[in-house]
Short mmCIF file of C-alpha atoms and ligand atoms in Angstrom, two decimals:
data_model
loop_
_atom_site.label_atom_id
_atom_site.label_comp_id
_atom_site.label_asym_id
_atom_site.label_seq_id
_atom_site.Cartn_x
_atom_site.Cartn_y
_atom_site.Cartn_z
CA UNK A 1 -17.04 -23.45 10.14
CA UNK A 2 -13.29 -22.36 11.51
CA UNK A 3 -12.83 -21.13 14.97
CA UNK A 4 -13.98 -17.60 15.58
CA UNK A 5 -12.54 -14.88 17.89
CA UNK A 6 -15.79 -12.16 19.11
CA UNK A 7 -14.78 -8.62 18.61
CA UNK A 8 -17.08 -5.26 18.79
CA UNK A 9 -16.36 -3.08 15.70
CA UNK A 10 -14.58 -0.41 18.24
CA UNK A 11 -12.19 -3.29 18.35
CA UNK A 12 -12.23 -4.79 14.96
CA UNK A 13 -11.67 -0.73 13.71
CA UNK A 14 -8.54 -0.22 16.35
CA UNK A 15 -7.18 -3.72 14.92
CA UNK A 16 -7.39 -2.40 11.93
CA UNK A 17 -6.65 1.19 12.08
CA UNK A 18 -2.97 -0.34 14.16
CA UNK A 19 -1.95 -2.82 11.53
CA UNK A 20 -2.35 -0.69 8.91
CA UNK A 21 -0.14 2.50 10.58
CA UNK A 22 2.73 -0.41 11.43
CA UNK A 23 3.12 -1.38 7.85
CA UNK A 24 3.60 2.20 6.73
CA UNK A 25 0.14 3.76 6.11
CA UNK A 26 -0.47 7.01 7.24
CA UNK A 27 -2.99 8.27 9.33
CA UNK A 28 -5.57 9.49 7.15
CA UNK A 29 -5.05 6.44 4.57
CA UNK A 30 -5.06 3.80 7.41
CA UNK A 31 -8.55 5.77 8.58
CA UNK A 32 -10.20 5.51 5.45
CA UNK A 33 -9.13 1.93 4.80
CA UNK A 34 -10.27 1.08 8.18
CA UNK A 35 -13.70 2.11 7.44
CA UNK A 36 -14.05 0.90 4.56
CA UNK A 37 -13.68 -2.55 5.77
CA UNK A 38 -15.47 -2.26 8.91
CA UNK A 39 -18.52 -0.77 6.84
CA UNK A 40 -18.15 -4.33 5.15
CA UNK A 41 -18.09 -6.08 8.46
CA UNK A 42 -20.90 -4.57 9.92
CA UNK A 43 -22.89 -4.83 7.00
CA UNK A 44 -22.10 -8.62 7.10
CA UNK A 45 -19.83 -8.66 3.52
CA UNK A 46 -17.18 -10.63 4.76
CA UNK A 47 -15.63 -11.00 1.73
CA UNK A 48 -14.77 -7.23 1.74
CA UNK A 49 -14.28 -6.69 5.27
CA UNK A 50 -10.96 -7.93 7.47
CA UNK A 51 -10.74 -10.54 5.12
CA UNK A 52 -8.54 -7.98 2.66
CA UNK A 53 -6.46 -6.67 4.93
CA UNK A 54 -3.07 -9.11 4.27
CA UNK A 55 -3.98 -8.23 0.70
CA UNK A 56 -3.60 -4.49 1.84
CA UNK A 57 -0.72 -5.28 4.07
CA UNK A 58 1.33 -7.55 1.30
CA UNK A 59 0.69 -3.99 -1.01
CA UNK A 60 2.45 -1.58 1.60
CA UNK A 61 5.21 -3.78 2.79
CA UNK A 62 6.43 -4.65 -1.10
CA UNK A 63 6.29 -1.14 -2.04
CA UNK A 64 3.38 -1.45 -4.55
CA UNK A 65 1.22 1.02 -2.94
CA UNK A 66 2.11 4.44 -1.15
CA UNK A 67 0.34 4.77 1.89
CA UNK A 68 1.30 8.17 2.63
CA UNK A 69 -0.28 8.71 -0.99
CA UNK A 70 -1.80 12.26 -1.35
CA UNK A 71 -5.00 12.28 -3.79
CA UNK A 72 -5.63 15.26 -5.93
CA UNK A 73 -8.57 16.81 -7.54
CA UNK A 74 -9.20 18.12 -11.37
CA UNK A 75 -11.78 19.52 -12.68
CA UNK A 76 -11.64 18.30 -16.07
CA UNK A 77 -14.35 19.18 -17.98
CA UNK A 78 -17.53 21.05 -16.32
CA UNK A 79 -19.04 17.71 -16.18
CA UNK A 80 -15.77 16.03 -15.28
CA UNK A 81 -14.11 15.34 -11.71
CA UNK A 82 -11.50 13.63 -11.94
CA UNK A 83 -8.95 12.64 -8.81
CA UNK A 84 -5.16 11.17 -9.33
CA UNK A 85 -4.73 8.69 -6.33
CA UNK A 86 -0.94 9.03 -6.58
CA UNK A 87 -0.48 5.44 -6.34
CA UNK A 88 -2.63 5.41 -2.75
CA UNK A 89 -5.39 2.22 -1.86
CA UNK A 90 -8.69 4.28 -3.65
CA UNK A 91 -10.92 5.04 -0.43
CA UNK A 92 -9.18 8.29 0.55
CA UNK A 93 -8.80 9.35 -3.56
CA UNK A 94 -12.97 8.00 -3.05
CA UNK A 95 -13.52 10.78 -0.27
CA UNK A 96 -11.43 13.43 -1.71
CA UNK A 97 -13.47 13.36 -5.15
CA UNK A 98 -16.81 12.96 -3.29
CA UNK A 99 -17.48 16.88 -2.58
CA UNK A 100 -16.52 18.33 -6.02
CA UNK A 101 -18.67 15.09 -7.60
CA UNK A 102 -21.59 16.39 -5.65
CA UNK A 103 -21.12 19.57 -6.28
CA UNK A 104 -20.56 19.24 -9.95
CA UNK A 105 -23.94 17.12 -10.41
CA UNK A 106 -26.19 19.80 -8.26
CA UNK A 107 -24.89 22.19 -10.80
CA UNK A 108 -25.50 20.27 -13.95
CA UNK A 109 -28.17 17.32 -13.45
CA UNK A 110 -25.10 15.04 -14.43
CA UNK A 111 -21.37 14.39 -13.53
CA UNK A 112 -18.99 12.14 -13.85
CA UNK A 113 -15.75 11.10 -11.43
CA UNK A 114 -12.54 8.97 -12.88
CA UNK A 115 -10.29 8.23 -10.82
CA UNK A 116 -6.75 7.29 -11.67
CA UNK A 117 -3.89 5.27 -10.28
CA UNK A 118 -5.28 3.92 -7.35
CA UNK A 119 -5.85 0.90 -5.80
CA UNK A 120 -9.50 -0.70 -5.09
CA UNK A 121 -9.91 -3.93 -2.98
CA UNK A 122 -13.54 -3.49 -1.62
CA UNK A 123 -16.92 -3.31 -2.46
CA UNK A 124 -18.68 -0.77 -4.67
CA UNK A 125 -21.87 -0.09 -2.00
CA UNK A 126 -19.46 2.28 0.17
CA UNK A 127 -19.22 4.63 -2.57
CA UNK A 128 -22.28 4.75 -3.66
CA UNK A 129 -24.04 5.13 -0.53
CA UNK A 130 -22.36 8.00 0.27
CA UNK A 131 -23.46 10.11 -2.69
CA UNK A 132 -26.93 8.22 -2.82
CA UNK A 133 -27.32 9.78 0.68
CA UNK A 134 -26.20 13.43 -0.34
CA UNK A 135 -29.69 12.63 -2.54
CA UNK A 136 -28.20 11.61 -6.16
CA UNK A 137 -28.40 8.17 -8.27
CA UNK A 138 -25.06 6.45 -8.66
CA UNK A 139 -23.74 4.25 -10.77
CA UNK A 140 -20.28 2.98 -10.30
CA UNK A 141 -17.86 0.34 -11.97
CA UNK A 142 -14.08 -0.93 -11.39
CA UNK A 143 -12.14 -3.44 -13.27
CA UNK A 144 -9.42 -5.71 -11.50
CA UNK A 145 -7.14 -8.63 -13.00
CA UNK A 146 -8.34 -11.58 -15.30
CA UNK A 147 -9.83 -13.61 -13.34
CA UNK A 148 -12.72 -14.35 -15.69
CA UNK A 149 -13.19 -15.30 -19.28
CA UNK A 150 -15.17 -13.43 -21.94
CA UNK A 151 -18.30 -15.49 -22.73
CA UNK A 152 -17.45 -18.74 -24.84
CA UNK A 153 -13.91 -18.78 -23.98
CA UNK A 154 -11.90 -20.61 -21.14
CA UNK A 155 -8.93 -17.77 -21.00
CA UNK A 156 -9.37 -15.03 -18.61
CA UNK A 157 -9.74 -11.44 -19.70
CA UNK A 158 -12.25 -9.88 -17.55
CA UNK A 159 -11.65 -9.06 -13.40
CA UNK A 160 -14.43 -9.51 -11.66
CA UNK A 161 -15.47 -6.54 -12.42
CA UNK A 162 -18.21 -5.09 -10.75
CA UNK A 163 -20.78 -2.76 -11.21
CA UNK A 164 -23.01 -0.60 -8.74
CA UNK A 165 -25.95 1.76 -8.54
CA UNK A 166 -28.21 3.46 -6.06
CA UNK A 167 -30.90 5.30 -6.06
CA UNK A 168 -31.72 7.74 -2.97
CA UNK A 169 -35.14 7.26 -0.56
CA UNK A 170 -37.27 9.52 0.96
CA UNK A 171 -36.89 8.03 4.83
CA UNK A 172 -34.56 5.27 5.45
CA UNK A 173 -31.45 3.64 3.38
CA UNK A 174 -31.14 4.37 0.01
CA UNK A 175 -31.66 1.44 -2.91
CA UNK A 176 -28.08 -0.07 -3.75
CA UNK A 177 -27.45 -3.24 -6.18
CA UNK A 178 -23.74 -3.91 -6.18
CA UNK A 179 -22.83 -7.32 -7.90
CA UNK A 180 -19.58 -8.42 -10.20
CA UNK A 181 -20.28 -9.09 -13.45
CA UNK A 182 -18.51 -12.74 -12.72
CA UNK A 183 -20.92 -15.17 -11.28
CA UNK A 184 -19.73 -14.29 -7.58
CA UNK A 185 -16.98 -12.18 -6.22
CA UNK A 186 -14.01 -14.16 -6.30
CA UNK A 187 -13.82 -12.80 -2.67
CA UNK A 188 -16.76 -15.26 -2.13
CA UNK A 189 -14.85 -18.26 -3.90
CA UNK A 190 -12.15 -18.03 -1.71
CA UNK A 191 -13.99 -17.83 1.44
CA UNK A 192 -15.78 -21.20 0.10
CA UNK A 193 -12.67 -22.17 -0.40
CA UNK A 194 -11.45 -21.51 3.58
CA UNK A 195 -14.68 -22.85 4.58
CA UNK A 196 -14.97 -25.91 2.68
CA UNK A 197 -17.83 -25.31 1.12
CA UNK A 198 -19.03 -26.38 -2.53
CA UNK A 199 -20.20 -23.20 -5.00
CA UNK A 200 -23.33 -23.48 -7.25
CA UNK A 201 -22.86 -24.61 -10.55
CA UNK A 202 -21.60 -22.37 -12.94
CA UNK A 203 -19.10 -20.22 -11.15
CA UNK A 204 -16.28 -21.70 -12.87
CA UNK A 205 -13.91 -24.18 -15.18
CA UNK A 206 -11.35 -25.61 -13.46
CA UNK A 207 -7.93 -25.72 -15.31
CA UNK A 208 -8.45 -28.12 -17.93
CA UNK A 209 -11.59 -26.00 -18.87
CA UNK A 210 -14.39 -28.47 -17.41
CA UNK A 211 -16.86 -27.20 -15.24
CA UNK A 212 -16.35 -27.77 -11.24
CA UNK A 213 -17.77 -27.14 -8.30
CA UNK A 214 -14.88 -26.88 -6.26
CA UNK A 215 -13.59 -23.62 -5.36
CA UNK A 216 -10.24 -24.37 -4.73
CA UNK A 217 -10.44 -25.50 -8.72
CA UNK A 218 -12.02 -22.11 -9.94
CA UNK A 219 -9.13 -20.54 -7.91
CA UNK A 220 -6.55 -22.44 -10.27
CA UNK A 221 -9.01 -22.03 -12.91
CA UNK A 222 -11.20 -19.32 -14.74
CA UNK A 223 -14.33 -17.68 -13.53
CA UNK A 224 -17.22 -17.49 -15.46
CA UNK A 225 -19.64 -14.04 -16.14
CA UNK A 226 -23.19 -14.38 -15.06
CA UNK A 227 -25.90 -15.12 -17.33
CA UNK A 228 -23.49 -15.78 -20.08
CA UNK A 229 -23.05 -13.62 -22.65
CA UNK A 230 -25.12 -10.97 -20.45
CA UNK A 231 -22.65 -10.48 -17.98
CA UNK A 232 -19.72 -10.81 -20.25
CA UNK A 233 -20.84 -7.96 -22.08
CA UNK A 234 -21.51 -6.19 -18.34
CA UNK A 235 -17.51 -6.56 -17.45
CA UNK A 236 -16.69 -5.70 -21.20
CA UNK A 237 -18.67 -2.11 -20.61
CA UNK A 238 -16.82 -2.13 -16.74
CA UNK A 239 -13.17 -2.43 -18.56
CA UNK A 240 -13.89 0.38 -20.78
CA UNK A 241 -15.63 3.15 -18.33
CA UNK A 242 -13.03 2.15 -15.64
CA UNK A 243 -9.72 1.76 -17.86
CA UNK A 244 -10.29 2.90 -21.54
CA UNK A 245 -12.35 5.94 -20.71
CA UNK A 246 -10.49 7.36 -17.84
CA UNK A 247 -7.15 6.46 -18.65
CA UNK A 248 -6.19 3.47 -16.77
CA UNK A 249 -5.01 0.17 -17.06
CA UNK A 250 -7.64 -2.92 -18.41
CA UNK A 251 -7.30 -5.56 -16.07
CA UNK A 252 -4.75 -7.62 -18.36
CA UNK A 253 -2.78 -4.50 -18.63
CA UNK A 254 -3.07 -4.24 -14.72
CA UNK A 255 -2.22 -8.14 -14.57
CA UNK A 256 1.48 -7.35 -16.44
CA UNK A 257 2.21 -4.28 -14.40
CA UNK A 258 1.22 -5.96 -11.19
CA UNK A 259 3.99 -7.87 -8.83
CA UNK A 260 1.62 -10.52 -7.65
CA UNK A 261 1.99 -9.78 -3.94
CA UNK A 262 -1.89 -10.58 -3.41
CA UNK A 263 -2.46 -6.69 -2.93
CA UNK A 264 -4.86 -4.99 -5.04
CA UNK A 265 -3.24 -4.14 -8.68
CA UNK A 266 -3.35 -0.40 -10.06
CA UNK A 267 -5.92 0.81 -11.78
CA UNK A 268 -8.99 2.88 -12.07
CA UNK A 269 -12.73 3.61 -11.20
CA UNK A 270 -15.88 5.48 -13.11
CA UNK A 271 -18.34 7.00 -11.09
CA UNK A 272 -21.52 8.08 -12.66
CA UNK A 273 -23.67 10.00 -10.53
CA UNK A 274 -27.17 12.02 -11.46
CA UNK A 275 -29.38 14.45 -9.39
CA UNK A 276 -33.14 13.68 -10.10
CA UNK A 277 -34.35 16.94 -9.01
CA UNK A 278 -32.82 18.12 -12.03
CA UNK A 279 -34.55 16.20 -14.56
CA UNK A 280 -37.87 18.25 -14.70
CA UNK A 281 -40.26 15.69 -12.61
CA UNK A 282 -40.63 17.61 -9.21
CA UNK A 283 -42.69 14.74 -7.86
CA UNK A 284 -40.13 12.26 -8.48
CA UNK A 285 -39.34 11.20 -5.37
CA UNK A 286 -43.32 10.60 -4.65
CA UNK A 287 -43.19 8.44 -7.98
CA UNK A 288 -39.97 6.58 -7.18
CA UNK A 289 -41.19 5.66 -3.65
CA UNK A 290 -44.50 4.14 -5.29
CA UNK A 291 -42.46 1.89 -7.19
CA UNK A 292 -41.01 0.60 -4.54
CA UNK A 293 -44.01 -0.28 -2.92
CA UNK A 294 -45.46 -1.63 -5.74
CA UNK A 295 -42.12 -3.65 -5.89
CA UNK A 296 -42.43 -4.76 -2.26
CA UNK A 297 -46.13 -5.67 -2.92
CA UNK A 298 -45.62 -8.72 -4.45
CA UNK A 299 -44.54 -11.88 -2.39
CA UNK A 300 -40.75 -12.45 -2.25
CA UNK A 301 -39.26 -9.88 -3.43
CA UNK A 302 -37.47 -7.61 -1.22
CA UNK A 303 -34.86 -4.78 -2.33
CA UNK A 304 -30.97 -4.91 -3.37
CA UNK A 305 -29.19 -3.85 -0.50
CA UNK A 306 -31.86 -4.97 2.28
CA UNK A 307 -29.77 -7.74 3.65
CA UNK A 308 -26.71 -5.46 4.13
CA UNK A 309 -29.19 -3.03 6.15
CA UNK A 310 -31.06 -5.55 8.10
CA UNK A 311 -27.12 -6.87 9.55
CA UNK A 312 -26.14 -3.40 9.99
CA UNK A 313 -29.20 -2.57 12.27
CA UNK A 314 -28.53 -6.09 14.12
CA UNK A 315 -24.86 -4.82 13.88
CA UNK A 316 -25.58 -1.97 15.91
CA UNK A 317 -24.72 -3.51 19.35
CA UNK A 318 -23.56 -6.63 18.53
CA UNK A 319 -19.82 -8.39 17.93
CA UNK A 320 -18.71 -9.44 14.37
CA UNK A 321 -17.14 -13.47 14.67
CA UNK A 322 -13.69 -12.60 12.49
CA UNK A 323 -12.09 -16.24 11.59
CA UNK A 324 -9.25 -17.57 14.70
CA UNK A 325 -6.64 -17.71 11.89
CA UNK A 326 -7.58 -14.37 10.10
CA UNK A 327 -7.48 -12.80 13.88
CA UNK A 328 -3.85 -14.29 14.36
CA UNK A 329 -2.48 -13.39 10.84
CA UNK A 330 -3.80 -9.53 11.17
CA UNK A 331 -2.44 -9.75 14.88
CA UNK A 332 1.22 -10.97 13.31
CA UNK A 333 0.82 -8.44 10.88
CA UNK A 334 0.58 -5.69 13.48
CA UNK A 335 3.71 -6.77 15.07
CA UNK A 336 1.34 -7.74 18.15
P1 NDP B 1 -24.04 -10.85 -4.45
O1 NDP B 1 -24.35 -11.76 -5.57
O2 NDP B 1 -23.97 -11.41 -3.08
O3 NDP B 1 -25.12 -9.66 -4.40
C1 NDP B 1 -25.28 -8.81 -5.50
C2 NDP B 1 -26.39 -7.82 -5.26
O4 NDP B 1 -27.65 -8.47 -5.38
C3 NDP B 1 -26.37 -7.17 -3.87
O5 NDP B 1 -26.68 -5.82 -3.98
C4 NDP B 1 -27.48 -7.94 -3.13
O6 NDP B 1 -28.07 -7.20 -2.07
C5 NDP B 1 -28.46 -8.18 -4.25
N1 NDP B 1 -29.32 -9.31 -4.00
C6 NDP B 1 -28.96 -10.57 -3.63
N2 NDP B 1 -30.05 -11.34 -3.51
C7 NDP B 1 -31.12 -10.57 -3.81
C8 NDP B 1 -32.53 -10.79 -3.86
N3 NDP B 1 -33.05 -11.98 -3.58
N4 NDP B 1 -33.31 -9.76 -4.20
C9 NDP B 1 -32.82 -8.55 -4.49
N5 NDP B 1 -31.49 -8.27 -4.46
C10 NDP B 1 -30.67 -9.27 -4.12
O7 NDP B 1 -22.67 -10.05 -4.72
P2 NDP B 1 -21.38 -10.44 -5.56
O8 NDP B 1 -20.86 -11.76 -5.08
O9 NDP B 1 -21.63 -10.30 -7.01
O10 NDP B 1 -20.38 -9.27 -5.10
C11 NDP B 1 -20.04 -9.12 -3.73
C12 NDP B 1 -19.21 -7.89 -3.53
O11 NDP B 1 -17.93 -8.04 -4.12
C13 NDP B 1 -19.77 -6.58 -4.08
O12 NDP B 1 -19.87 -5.67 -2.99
C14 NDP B 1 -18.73 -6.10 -5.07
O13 NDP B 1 -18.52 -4.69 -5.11
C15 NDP B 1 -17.48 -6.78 -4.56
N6 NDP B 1 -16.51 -6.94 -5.63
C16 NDP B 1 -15.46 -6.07 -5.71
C17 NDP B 1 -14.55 -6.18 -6.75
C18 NDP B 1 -13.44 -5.20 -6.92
O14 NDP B 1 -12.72 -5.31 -7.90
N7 NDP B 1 -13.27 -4.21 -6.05
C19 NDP B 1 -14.66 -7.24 -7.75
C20 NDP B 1 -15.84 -8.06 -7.59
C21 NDP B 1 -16.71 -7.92 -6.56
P3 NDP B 1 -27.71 -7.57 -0.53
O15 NDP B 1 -26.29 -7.11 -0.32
O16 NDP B 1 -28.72 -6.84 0.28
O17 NDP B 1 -27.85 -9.06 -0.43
O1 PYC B 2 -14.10 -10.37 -4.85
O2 PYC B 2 -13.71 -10.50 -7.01
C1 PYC B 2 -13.52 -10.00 -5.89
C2 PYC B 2 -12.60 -8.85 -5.76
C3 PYC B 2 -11.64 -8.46 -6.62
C4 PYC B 2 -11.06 -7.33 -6.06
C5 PYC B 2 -11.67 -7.07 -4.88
N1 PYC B 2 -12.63 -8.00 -4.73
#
């Protein structure tokens, strides 16, 4: 394990929040950045957390991404939200569509949000939390660059691609899944990489196509979908809700556009969201919340998302350990 500097989130957010208004964010788009990644850190997703903001950073300073970007909303269709990012990082285009989403499912039982032309480097739990506590189900899906190859190739295709969903709870957190399609995030490969760690069989080919262990060999290599074909065909559906549905780029198309500065590429997002009170079963929640118990019942199983909770509640008054070198690069970043 690297050298680690202690920070409370106040501080982690103010590192943050600084960096990115000195590489030309503004203040609303370096806010919702911020808390985006500091939801990852206190929820104990490093790979999502601090970790992305060079990748953020390397996006403002070579012009890529406008982070003074504006989002706007259309309403598309009476079932359709959709919001233009402008060319913006996708968590303020994420908050701007969240109201009319809501709004648009109370009405109708079912809505749908696409966003366009933004720019999404985090985790898919953020979103779908937020509408999951407003009381709806949520699905939601973004595609990314190749980094992973359909299932019996070695040529990548596929980003990561993943794929989220949430379901709300009476009392407490709601129910969130939120897993790529690849084996593990490459977020998580490259984090094994820093660490020097080995990865489980089956995350990856290295670049002569032979299976490795090494991350630092997937990284020059191809990822692989989980389950096989199963998860190939996951990240196929991902690439068309998130590209050929609402307009935007596949992740090969992204890949051409993109100018490799390690910043997120431009792209899209598909947010499916449902309000059960709508479907006819008033005593849904009652029946949902059974399940649950019935899932919890059996030895060893606990619930998607629980692990994220149970840091966050540790979180609550303690220090995240950010990486010595991460600490110093952010700090050089920020002119500091
Ligand atoms: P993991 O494999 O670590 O976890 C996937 C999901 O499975 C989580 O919801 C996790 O809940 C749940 N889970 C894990 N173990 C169990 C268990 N024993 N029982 C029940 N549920 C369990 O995640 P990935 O490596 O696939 O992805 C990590 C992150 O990377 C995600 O947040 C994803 O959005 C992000 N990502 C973003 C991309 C992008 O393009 N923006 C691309 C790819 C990934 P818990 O968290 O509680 O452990
Ligand atoms: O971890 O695979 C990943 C990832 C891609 C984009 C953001 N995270």
């Amino acid at each position: 394990m690297s050298e680690s500097v202690e920070m409370s989130l106040a501080e982690a957010y103010d590192l943050s929040l600084g960096c990115l208004l000195a590489n030309g964010c503004d203040g609303e788009n370096a806010r919702a950045v911020t808390e985006t990644m500091i939801a990852a850190e206190r929820d104990g997703a490093a790979s999502h957390g601090l970790f992305r903001l060079p990748g953020y950073v390397a996006a403002l300073r070579s012009g890529k991404v406008d982070g003074g970007a504006a989002p706007t909303v259309n309403r598309l269709a009476p079932g359709v939200v959709q919001v233009d990012g402008h060319g913006g990082f996708a968590p303020l285009a994420l908050e701007r569509g969240r109201a009319p989403l809501v709004e648009a499912t109370r009405e109708q039982g079912i809505a749908a949000l696409s966003l366009i032309r933004i720019h999404h480097f985090a985790a898919l739990w953020v979103e779908i939390e937020a509408l999951c506590e407003a009381g709806l189900a949520a699905l939601a899906c973004t595609a990314y660059m190749p980094a992973m190859a359909p299932a019996g190739g070695r040529e990548a295709l596929y980003g990561t691609n993943p794929m989220a969903f949430g379901w709300p709870r009476r009392n407490g957190p709601p129910v969130v899944f939120d897993q790529a399609s690849a084996a593990m995030a490459r977020g998580e490969v490259m984090i094994a990489a820093r660490e020097g760690h080995e990865l489980p069989p089956g995350v990856g080919l290295n670049p002569d196509g032979q299976a490795t262990t090494d991350p630092n060999e997937v990284l020059k290599g191809v990822m692989l979908p989980f389950g096989g074909y199963k998860g190939s065909s996951i990240a196929m559906m991902v690439e068309l809700l998130a590209a050929g549905l609402v307009g935007e780029r596949f992740s090969f198309e992204a890949a051409q556009h993109d100018n490799k500065d390690g910043g997120p590429p431009r792209g899209g997002e598909f947010i499916l969201a449902l309000d059960p009170a709508r479907f006819g079963d008033a005593g849904w929640m009652d029946h949902c919340e059974g399940f649950f118990e019935k899932m919890l019942s059996i030895e060893g199983v606990r619930l998607p998302g629980s692990r994220r909770h149970a840091n966050r509640d540790k979180m609550a008054a303690g220090a995240i350990k950010l990486p010595a070198q991460l600490h110093e690069k952010i700090q050089e970043l920020a002119g500091k």
